[in-house]
Amino acid sequence: MCKRLYFCIQIKKMKRITINDIANNLGITASTVSRALAGNTRVSIKTRGLVLAKAKEMGYQQNVLASSLRKGTSGTIGMIVPRINRHFFSNVISGVEEILNPTGYTLLIAQSGESFTKEQKAVDMLLANHVGGIIISLSVQTQSYEHIQRAIDRGIPLVQFDRINPDIDSAKVINDNFTGAYLATKHLIKSGYKEIGHFTGTLSLNAYAERYRGYAKAMSESGLKINERFVYADAITREAGYNAIVNVLKEDNKPDAIFCAGDYAALGVLDGLKEMAIKIPDEFGVVGFANEPFSELIHPTLTTVEQNAFEMGMRVAKAMIKNLEGKPGREQETISTRLIVRDSSWRGDSVK
Amino acid sequence: MCKRLYFCIQIKKMKRITINDIANNLGITASTVSRALAGNTRVSIKTRGLVLAKAKEMGYQQNVLASSLRKGTSGTIGMIVPRINRHFFSNVISGVEEILNPTGYTLLIAQSGESFTKEQKAVDMLLANHVGGIIISLSVQTQSYEHIQRAIDRGIPLVQFDRINPDIDSAKVINDNFTGAYLATKHLIKSGYKEIGHFTGTLSLNAYAERYRGYAKAMSESGLKINERFVYADAITREAGYNAIVNVLKEDNKPDAIFCAGDYAALGVLDGLKEMAIKIPDEFGVVGFANEPFSELIHPTLTTVEQNAFEMGMRVAKAMIKNLEGKPGREQETISTRLIVRDSSWRGDSVK
DNA sequence: GTATTTTGTGCAAACGTTTGTATTTTTGTA
DNA sequence: TACAAAAATACAAACGTTTGCACAAAATAC
């Protein structure tokens, strides 16, 4: 590798300080140093102080790899999200780090890109890296769950969040999608809209199923009938939202409001309505879901449901830590959502 | 730990398959298995096939920890960004993963949150985790660089991107901030604005310094003088942009356009202008930087400079791999930027 | 046919910890 | 002072790889 010594000398990596170095320096043995650093009471308080001081002096840094190898468990938590550049997910990540970092755990993040194969690979990658636990939000494609089971079989803790599979035995943290959707729909009703449609994502994902459930509940509770022709279950992108609204307004029987299960779809709906010169909110109401940053910046500002992503992240991390500490903790937690009323839906009390 | 055996049985982790298991099973030795799995030609093609088949059959997964420990270098790359939930950074991350993942490297992401202390801690965390390399974009606070030097001294490859320190000896990938800013300012001039101000971030960061340089070049080239009272070097947030524009328009001598070094500041400027009922772009021109997703959604749509974040990420990853493979590679690469003209600045050829 | 090279494996040490057990030192008690 | 108990430390094995070196068997050369 290194043909000539004098080349190596300058390139050579600075040798890391190990516990053996400290031990030799202090004239004690490595095991004592190890225990001292761990704060084990079996080593005298005097030696502990000595070791700590010397470690600092020599610039010792634990070799996490060696430690994990010996202990059989690493302080790394793996996290799989569909996309890191989604406002919601990046904020969940921040929330997780908020709790995890101070405890010394480190987070290994992987993206599934909404692809099942990539999700599988991500799980295997995390397992190969001996993560101590896995946090996951399923991709839209995911329909089979052996990869998840593989992780569980390994005995490593699993926490699902947002896009979960209820049948998998693990801790779960979800948004209160039901209530959010319920309130959003109720709000549209209160605002005087009668023919309310719903654009959402695949109902095989619990998040979307719950939003549909909330929508349906609000409708039936107010004696309104759902027109299934106003319901699209594959409309979560801007483009899909646009296509759906254009499509649905072609019919004789038209809706006068749409509750979208995502802000991007709502954005597409607004695009379509503007194109058709339909007045918002006078003639048509729109509500989104997620409170994406753009939702308060567009015109009209978009009524939407806020999910507390950061809070969710913190709860996820806490659930993970609980599991890592050996406490069972297979509970399902729910993070509350909040309706934010803006211009795209509120016609004032007048209509009420 | 486990007081009662029959409790352990069900909780017990499934034992991992090691190369020793494969070796025993095949009646050969672990070193041969190791070599076979690595595709070493010193083991016969026959044995290699046997080992590979058996490994697959037994569901072998390499213990990355042990491997890294022995090899003294891990296949993990650490990446430190100011904030993960910024459109630009999350896209750079995606770009890095695009290149890194297929090669088997894994990415450990840490956030500095624009805090110097957190950045230092992040570096130490990555070093403790024996990352094979570090990719970093400096926080705005960072003024001292011992932590970076610490990493370099360890001999691990470093790649800086976007917010770099030119004095640190490492590979660097930056945006063509100069040209972007130059074109943006030129465009404003072409659009007929004469008194063009500049709202930017701390000029100690090269990215902002370069944008200033581009702005200055365009101005002087067109024979326009920079009024330093129209230049704010601490205005990168929406709020700061708002305050700055309100402030600057109080004076007798007013600008008629602002080139902002960030879209958020530009957003604040638009807020202020709208509040003061100043017509955009007729009376006042605004250009941002970054092409944040919201910039094409707001009213008026914002002229801005696009940075190719994903491309940048891929280049960063390639530079890292080059370094990991032992090739020196301390070059500085520049990713081109592109002006996107929208409604906030273009008064048409009429004015020209 | 022997000598030499090539090819394929095995052996054992090493990476830096952790941890059960053994050993030494200290302390307390009779 | 002797002797047990307690406290502090040392010893050594283990975690799962990788890799230099040794060795045997096969292939080639003379």
PDB file of C-alpha atoms (C1' of nucleotides) in Angstrom, chain B residues 19 31 34-35 42 60 70, chain D residues 16-22:
ATOM      1  CA  ILE B  19     -18.530 -16.209   9.236  1.00  0.00           C
ATOM      2  CA  SER B  31     -10.460 -16.624   7.169  1.00  0.00           C
ATOM      3  CA  SER B  34     -13.912 -13.913   4.916  1.00  0.00           C
ATOM      4  CA  ARG B  35     -11.762 -13.895   1.845  1.00  0.00           C
ATOM      5  CA  ARG B  42      -6.668 -16.263  -3.370  1.00  0.00           C
ATOM      6  CA  TYR B  60     -25.585 -14.172   6.674  1.00  0.00           C
ATOM      7  CA  ARG B  70     -10.590  -4.542  12.360  1.00  0.00           C
TER       8      ARG B  70
ATOM      9  C1'  DG D  16     -16.761 -10.856  14.573  1.00  0.00           C
ATOM     10  C1'  DT D  17     -13.880  -9.508  11.438  1.00  0.00           C
ATOM     11  C1'  DT D  18      -9.384  -9.017   8.558  1.00  0.00           C
ATOM     12  C1'  DT D  19      -4.835 -10.112   7.147  1.00  0.00           C
ATOM     13  C1'  DG D  20       0.266 -11.334   7.264  1.00  0.00           C
ATOM     14  C1'  DC D  21       2.459 -15.431   7.360  1.00  0.00           C
ATOM     15  C1'  DA D  22       2.988 -20.331   7.210  1.00  0.00           C
TER      16       DA D  22
END
